[in-house]
Coordinates of N, CA and C in Angstrom, one line a residue:
Chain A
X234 N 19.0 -5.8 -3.7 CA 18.1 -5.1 -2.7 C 17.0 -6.0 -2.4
X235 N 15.8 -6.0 -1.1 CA 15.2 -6.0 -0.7 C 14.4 -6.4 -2.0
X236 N 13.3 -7.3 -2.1 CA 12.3 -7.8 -3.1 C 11.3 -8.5 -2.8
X237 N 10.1 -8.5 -3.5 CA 8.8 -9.3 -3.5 C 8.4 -10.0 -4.6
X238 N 7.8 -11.4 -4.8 CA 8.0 -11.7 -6.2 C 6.4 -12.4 -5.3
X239 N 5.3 -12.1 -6.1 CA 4.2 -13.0 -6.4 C 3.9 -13.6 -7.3
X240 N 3.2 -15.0 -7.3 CA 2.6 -15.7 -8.2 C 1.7 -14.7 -9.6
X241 N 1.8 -14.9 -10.5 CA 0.8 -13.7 -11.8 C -0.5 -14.4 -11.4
X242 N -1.0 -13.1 -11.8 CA -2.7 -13.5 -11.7 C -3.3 -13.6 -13.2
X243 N -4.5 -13.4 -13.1 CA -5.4 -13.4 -12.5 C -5.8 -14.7 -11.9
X244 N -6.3 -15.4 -10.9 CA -6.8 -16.6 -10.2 C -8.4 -16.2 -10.5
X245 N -9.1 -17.3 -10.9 CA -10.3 -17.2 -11.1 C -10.9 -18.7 -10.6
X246 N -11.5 -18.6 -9.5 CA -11.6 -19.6 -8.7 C -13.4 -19.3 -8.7
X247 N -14.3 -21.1 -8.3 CA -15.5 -20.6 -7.9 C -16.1 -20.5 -6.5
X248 N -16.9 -20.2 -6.0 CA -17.3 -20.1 -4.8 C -16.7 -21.4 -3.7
X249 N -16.1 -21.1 -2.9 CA -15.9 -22.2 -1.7 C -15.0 -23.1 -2.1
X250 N -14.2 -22.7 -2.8 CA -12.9 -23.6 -3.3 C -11.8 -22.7 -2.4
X251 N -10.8 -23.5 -2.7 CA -9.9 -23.3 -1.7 C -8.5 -22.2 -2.6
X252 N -7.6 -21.1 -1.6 CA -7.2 -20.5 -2.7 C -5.6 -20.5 -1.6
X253 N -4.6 -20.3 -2.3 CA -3.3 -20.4 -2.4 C -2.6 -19.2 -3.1
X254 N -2.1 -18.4 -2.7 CA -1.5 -17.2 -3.4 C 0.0 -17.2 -3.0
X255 N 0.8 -17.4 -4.1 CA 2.5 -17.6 -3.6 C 3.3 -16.3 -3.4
X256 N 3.8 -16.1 -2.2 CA 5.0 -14.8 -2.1 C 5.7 -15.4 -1.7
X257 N 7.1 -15.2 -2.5 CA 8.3 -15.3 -1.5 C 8.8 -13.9 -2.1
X258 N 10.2 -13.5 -0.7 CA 10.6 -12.5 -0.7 C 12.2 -12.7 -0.7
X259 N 13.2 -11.8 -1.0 CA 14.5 -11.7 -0.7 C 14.8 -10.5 -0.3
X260 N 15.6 -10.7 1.3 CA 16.0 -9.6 2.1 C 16.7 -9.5 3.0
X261 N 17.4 -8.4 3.3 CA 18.6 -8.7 4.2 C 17.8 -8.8 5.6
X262 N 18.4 -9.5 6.7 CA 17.9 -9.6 8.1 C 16.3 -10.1 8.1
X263 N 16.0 -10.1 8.7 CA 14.2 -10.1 9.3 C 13.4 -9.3 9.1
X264 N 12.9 -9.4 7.5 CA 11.9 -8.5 7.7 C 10.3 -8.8 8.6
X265 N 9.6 -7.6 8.5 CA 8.2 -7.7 8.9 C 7.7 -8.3 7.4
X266 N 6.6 -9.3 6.9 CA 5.6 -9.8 6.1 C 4.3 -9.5 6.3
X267 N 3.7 -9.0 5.1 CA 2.2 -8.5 5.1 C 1.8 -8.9 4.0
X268 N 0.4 -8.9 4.1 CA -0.6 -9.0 2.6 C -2.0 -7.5 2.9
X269 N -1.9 -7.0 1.8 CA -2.2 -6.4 1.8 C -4.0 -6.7 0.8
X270 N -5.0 -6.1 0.8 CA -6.3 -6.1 -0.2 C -6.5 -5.2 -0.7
X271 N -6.6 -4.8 -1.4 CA -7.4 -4.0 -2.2 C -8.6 -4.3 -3.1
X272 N -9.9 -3.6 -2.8 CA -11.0 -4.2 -3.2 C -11.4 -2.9 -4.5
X273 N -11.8 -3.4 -5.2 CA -12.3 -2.4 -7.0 C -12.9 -0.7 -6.1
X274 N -12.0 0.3 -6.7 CA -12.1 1.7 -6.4 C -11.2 2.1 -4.5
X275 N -10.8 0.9 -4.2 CA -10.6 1.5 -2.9 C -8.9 1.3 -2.7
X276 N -8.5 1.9 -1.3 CA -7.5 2.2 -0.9 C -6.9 0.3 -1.0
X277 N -5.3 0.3 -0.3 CA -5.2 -0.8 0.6 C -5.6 -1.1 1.7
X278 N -6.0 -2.2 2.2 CA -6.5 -2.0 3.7 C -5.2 -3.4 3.8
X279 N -4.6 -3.4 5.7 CA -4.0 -4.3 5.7 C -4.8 -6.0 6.3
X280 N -4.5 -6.7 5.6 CA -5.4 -7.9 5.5 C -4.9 -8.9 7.5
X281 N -3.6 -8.8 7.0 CA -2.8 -9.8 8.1 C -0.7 -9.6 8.3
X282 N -0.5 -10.0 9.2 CA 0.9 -9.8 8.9 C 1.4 -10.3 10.0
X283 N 2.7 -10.7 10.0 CA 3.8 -11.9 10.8 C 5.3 -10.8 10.8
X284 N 5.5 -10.8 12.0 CA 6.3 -10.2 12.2 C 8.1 -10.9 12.3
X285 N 7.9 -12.2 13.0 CA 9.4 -13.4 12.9 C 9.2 -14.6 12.3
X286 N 9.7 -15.1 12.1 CA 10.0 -16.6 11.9 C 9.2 -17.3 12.1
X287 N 8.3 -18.4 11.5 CA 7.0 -18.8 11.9 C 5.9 -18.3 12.7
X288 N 6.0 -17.0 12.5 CA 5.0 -16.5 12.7 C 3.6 -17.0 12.1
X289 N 2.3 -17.0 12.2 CA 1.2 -17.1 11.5 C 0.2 -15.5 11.8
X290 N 0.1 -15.5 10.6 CA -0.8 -14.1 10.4 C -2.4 -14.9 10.1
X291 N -3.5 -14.0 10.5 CA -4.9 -14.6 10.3 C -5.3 -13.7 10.5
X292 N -7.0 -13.4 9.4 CA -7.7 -12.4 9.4 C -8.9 -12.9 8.5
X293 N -10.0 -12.4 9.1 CA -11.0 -13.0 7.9 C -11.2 -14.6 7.3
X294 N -10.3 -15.4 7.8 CA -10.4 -16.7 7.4 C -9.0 -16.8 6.4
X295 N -8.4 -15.7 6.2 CA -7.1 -16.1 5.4 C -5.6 -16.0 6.6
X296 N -5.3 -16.9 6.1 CA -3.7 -17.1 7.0 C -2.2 -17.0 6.1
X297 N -1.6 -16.6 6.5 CA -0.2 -16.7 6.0 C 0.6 -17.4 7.0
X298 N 1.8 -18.2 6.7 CA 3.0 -18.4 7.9 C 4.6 -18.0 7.4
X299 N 5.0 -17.1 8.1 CA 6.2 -16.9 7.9 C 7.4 -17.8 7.8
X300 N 7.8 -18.5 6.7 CA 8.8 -19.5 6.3 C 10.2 -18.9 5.9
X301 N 11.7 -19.0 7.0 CA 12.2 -18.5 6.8 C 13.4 -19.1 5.9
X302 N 12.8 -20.5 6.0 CA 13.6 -21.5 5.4 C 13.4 -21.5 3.8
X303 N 12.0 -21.5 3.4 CA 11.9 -20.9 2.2 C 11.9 -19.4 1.8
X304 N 11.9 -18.7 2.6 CA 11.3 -16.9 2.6 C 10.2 -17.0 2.2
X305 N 9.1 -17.9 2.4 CA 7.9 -17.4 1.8 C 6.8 -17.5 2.7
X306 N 5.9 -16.3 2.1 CA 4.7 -16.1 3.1 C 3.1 -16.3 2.0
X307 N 2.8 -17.3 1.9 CA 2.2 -17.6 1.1 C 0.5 -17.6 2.0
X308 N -0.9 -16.8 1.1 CA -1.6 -16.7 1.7 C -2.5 -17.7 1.1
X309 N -3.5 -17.9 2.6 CA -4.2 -19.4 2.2 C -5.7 -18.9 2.5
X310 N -6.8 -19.3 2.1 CA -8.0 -19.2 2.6 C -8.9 -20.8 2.3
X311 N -9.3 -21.1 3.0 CA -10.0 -22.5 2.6 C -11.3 -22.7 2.5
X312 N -12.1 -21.5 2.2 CA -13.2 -21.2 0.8 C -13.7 -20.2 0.7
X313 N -13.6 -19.5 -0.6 CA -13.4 -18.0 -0.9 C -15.0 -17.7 -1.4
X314 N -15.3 -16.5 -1.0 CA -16.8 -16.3 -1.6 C -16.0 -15.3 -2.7
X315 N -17.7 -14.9 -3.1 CA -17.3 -13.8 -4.1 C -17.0 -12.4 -4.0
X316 N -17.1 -11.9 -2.2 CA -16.8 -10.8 -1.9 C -15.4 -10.6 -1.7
X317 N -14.7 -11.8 -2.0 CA -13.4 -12.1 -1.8 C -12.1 -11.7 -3.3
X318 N -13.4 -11.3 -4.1 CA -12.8 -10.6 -5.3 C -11.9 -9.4 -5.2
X319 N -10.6 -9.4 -5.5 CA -10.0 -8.4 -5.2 C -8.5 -8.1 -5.7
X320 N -7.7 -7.2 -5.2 CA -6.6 -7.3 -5.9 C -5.8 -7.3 -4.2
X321 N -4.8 -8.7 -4.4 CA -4.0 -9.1 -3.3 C -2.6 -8.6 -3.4
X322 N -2.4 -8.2 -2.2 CA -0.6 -7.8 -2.9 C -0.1 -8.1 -1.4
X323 N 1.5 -9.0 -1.6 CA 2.4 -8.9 -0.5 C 3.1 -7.6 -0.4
X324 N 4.1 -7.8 1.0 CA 4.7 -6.8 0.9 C 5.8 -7.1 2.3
X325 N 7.0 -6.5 2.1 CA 7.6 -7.1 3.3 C 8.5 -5.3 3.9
X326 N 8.2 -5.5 5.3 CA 8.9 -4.0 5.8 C 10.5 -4.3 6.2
X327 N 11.4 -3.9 5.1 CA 13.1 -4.0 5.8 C 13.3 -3.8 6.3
X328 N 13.6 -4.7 7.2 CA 14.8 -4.4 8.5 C 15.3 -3.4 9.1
X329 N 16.1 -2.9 8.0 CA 16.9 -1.5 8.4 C 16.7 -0.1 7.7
X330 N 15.2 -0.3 6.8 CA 15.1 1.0 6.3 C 13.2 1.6 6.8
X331 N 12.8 0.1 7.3 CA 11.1 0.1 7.0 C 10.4 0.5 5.7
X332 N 10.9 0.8 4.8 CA 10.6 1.1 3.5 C 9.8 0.0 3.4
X333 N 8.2 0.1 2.6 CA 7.5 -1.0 2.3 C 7.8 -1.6 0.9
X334 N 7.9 -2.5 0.8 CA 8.1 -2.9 -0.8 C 7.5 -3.7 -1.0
X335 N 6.5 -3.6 -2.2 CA 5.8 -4.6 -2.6 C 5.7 -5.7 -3.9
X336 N 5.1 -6.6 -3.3 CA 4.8 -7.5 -4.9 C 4.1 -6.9 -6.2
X337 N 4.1 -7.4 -7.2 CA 3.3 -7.1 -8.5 C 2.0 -7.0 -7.9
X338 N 1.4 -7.7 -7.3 CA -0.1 -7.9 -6.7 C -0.6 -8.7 -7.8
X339 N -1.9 -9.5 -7.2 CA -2.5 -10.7 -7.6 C -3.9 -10.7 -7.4
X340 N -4.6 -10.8 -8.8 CA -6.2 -10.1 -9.0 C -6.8 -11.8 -8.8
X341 N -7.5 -11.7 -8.0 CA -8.4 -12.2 -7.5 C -10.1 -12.9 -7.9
X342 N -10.7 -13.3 -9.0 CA -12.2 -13.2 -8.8 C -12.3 -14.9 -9.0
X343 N -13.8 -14.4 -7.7 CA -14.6 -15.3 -7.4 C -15.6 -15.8 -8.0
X344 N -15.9 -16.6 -8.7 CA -17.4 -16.6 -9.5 C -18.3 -17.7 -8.4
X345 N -19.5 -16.9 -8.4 CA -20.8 -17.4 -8.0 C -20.6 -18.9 -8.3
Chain B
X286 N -9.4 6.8 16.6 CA -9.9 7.3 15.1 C -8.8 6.1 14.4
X287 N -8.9 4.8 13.2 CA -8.1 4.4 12.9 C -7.7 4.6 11.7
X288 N -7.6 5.9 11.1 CA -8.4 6.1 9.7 C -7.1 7.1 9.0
X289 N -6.9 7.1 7.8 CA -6.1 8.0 7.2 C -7.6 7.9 6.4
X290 N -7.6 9.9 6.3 CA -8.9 10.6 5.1 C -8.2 11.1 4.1
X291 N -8.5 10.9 3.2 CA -8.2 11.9 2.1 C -9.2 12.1 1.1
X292 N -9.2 14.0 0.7 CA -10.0 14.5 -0.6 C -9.3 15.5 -1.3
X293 N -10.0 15.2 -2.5 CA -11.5 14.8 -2.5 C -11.2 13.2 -3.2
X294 N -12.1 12.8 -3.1 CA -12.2 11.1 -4.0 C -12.0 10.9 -5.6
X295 N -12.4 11.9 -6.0 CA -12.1 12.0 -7.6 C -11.8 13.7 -7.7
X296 N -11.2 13.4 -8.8 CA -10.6 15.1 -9.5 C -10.4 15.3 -10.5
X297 N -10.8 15.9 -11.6 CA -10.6 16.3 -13.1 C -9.8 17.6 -13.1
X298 N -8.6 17.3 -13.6 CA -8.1 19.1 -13.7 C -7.7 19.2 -14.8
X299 N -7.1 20.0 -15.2 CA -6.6 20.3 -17.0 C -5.1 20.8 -16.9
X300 N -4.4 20.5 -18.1 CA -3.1 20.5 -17.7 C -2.4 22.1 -17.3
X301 N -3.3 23.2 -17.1 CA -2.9 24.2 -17.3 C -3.7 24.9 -15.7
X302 N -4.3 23.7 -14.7 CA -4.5 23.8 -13.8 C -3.9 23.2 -12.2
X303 N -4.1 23.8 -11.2 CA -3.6 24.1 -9.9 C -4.9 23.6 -8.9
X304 N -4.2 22.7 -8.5 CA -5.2 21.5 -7.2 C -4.3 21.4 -6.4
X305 N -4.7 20.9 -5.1 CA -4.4 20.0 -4.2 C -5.4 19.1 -3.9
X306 N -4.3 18.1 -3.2 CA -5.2 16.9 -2.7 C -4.4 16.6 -1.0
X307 N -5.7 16.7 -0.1 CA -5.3 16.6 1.0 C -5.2 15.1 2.1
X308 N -4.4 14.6 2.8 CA -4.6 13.8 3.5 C -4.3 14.2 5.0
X309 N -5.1 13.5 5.8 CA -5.3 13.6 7.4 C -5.5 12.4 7.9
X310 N -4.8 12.2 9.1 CA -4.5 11.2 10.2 C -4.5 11.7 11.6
X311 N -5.4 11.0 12.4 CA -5.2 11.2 13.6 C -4.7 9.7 14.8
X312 N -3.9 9.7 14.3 CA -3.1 8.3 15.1 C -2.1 8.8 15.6
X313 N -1.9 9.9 15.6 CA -0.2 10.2 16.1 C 1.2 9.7 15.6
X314 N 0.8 9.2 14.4 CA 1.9 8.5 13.3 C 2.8 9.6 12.9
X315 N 4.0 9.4 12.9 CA 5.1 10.2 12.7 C 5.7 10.3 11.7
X316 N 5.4 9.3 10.5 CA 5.5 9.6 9.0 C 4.3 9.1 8.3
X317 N 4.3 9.9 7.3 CA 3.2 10.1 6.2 C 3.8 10.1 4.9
X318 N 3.0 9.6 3.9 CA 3.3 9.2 2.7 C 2.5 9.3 1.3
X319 N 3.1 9.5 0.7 CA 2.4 9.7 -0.5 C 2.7 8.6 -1.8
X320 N 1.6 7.7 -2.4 CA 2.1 7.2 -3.5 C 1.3 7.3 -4.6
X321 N 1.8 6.6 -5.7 CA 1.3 6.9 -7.3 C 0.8 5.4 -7.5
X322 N -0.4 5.0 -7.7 CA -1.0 3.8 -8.4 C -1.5 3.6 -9.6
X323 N -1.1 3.0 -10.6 CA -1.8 2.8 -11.7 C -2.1 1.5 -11.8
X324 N -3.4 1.4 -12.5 CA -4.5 0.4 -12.1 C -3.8 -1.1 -12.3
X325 N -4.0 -1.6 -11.7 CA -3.6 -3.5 -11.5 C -1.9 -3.4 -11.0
X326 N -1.2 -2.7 -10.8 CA 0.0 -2.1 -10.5 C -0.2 -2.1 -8.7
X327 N 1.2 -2.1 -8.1 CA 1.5 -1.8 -7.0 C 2.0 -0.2 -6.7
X328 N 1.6 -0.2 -5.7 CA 1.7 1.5 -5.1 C 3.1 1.9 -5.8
X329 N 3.1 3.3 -6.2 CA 4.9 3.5 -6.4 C 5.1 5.0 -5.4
X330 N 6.5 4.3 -4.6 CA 6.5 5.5 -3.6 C 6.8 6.9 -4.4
X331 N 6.2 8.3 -3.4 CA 6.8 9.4 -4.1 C 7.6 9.9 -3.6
X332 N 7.0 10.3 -2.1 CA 7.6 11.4 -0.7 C 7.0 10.4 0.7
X333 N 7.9 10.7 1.2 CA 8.0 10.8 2.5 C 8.4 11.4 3.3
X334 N 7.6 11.6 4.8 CA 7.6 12.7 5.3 C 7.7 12.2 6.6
X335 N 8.7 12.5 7.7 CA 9.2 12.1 8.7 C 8.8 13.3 9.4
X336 N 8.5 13.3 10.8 CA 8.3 13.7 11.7 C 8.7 15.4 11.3
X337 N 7.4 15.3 10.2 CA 7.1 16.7 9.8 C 7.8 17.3 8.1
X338 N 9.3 16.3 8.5 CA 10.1 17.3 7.6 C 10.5 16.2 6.4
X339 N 10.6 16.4 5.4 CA 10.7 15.6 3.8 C 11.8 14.8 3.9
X340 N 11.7 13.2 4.0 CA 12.9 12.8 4.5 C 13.5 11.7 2.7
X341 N 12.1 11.8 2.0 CA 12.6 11.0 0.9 C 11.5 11.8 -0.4
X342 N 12.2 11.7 -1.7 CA 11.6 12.7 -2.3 C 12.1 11.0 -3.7
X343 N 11.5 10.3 -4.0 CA 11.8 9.3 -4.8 C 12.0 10.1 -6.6
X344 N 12.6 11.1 -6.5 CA 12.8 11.7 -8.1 C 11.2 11.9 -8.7
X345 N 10.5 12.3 -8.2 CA 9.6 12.8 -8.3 C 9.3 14.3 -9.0
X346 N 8.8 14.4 -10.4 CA 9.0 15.6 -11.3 C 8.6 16.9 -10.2
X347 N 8.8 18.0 -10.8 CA 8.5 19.3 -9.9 C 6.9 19.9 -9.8
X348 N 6.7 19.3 -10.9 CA 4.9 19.2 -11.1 C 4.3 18.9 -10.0
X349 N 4.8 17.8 -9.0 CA 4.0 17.3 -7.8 C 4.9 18.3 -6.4
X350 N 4.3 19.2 -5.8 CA 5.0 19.3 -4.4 C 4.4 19.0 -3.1
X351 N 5.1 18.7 -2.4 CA 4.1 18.0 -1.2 C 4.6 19.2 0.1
X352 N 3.5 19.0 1.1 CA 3.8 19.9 2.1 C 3.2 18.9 3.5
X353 N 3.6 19.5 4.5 CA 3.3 18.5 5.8 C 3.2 20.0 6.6
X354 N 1.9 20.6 6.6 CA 1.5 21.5 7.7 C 1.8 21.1 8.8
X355 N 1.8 20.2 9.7 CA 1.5 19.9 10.8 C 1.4 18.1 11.0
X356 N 1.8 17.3 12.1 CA 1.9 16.1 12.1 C 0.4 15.5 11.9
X357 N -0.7 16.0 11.3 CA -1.7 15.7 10.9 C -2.1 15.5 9.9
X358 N -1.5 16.6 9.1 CA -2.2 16.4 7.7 C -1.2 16.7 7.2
X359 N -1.2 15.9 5.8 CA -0.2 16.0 4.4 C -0.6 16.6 3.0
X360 N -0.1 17.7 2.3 CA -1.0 18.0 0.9 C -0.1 17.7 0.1
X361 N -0.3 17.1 -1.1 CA 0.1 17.3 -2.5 C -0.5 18.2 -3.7
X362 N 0.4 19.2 -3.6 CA -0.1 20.7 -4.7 C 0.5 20.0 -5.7
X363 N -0.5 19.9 -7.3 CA -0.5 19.3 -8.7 C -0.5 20.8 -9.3
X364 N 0.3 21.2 -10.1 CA 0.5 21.8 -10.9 C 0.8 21.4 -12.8
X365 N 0.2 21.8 -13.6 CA 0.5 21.6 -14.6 C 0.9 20.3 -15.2
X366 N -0.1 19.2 -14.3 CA -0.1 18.1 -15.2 C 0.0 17.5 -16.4
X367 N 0.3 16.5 -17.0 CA 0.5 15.6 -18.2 C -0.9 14.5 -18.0
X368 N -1.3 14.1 -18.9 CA -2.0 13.1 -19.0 C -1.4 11.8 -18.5
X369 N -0.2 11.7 -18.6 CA -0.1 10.5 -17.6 C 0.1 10.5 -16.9
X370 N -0.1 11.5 -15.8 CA 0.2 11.3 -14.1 C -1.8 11.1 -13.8
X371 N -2.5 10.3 -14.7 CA -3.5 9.9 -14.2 C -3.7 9.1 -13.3
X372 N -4.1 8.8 -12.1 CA -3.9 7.9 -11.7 C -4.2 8.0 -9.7
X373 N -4.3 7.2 -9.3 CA -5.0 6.8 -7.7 C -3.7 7.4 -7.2
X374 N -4.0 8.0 -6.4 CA -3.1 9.1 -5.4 C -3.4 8.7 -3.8
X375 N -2.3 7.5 -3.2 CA -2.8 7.3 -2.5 C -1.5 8.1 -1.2
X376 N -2.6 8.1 0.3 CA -1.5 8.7 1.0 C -1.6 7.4 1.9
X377 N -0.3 7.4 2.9 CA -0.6 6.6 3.8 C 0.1 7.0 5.1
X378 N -0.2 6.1 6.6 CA 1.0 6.7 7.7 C 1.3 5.6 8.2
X379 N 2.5 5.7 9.1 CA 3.1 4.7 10.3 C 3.4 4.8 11.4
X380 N 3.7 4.3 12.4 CA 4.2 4.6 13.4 C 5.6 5.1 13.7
X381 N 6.6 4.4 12.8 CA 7.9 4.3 12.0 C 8.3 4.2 11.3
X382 N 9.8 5.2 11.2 CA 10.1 5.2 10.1 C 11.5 4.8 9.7
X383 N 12.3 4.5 8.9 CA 13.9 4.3 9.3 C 14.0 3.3 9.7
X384 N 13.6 2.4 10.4 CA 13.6 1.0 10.6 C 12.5 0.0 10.6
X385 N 12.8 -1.5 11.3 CA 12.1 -2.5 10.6 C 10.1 -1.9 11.7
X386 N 9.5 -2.1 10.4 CA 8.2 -1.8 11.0 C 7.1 -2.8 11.3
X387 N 6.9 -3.1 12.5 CA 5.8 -3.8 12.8 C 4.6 -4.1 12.4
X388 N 4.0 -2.9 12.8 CA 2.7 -2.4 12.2 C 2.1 -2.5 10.6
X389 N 3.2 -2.6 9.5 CA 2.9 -1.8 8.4 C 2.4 -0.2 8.5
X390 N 1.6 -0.2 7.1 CA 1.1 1.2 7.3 C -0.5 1.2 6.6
X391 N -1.1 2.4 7.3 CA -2.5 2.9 6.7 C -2.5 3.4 6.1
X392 N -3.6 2.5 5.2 CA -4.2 3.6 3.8 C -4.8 4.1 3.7
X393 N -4.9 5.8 3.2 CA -6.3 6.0 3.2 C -6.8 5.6 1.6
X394 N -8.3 6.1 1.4 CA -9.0 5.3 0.3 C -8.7 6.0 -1.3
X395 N -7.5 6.8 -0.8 CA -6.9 7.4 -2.1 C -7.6 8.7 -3.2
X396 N -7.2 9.4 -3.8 CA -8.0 10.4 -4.7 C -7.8 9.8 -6.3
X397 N -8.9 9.5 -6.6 CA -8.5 9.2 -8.4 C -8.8 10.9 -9.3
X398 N -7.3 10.8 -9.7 CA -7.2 11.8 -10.4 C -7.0 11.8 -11.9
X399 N -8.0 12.6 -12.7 CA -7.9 12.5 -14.3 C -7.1 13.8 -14.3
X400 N -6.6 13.2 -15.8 CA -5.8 14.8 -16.0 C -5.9 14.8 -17.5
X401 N -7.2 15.6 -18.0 CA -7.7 16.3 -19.4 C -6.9 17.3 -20.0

C-alpha cells in the first residue's frame, strides 16, 4: 500500500543554519505531496504542497520539489529561526482513494 | 472563513462520563474527519464522513460515536472512556473525497482530552 517514510528526528539545529528534512514516499499513480507543521499544543496547519512531477511547493521560506524519479519530496529551508521549532510531518494524498497518509513526523528545535 | 473550529480546547471527563466534542467548518467541504493523536505520533484516522453520511469507520471501539448534523458541523459523543483514549482529538475537512486530492485538508486546532 500507499506509504511515507521520514528521516527520525529529533533535528536540533542553531539559529540560521540551513535545514533538510528527508521524505520519500511509495505509491501507486500520482500522488498529491504535502508537508504538513505542527507547532507545541496546536492543530496541523498545511505548510506547502506539489501536486505533479517537479512540482516546487514554497511557503515561509521552506520549499519542497516533487522528485518522481526518486519519490521524494524533501523539505528545505535555508536559515531556520527559533520560531521554526516544531513538529514536521509529510504526507502524500492517493490517487485513487485521497486518503491522507502520513509520515512518522520530524521534531524540529531551533536553539538561539 | 478559512477555518475548521473545534470545542472545547481541553476536557477532563471520567470514565463513567458522557461528552461531546464538536467541530465546524464553513468552506463548503464535503467531507469531514475525525482523528486520534498521541503526542510526537502522526494523526491516526477514525471516521469519515462524506457528504453528510459515514463513509469510513477505521474499527473504531463503540465508546467513540460520531454524528454529521448537517454539512457544517461534525460531533464525536465519548462515552465511557479508558485512560488511554487520552489524547488530541483532531477534526479536519476537504474539498474531496474518494479521489486524488489537491488541496489536502484543514485542521482545526484539535480538543486535548484527559481521561481520569
Amino acid at each position: 500500500g500507499d506509504s511515507v517514510t521520514q528521516m527520525e528526528g529529533p533535528v536540533t539545529l542553531s539559529e540560521e543554519a540551513f535545514l533538510t528534512i528527508n521524505c520519500t514516499y511509495t505509491a501507486t499513480g500520482y500522488p498529491s505531496l504535502f508537508w504538513y507543521v505542527q507547532y507545541p499544543g496546536e492543530g496541523l496547519q498545511l505548510l506547502l504542497k506539489a501536486t505533479k512531477a517537479d512540482d516546487k511547493g514554497s511557503n515561509k521560506g521552506f520549499e519542497a520539489t516533487y522528485r518522481k524519479e526518486t519519490t521524494s519530496f524533501h523539505l528545505e529551508k535555508g536559515s531556520v529561526q527559533v520560531s521554526d521549532s516544531a513538529v514536521y510531518f509529510c504526507a502524500l494524498s492517493a490517487s485513487n482513494t485521497g486518503k491522507l497518509i502520513f509520515g512518522q513526523g520530524t521534531t524540529l528545535q531551533v536553539k538561539p | 472563513d478559512t477555518e475548521v473550529t473545534q470545542t472545547p480546547k481541553h476536557l477532563v471527563m471520567g470514565m463513567t462520563n458522557k461528552k461531546s466534542l464538536k467541530c465546524e467548518q464553513h468552506m463548503g467541504h464535503r467531507a469531514m474527519y475525525w482523528y486520534k493523536q498521541k503526542a510526537k505520533k502522526p494523526p491516526e484516522l477514525m471516521f469519515v464522513y462524506s457528504y453528510e453520511k459515514l463513509s469510513i469507520n477505521e474499527s473504531v471501539p463503540s465508546r467513540f460515536s460520531p454524528e454529521c448534523p448537517n454539512s457544517s458541523l461534525l460531533n464525536l459523543h465519548l462515552h465511557a472512556l479508558q485512560p488511554e483514549d487520552s489524547a488530541l482529538y483532531l477534526c479536519a475537512s476537504s474539498r474531496l473525497v474518494g479521489r486524488k486530492n489537491n488541496y489536502g485538508y484543514t485542521f482545526g486546532s484539535g480538543t486535548r482530552l484527559t481521561v481520569v
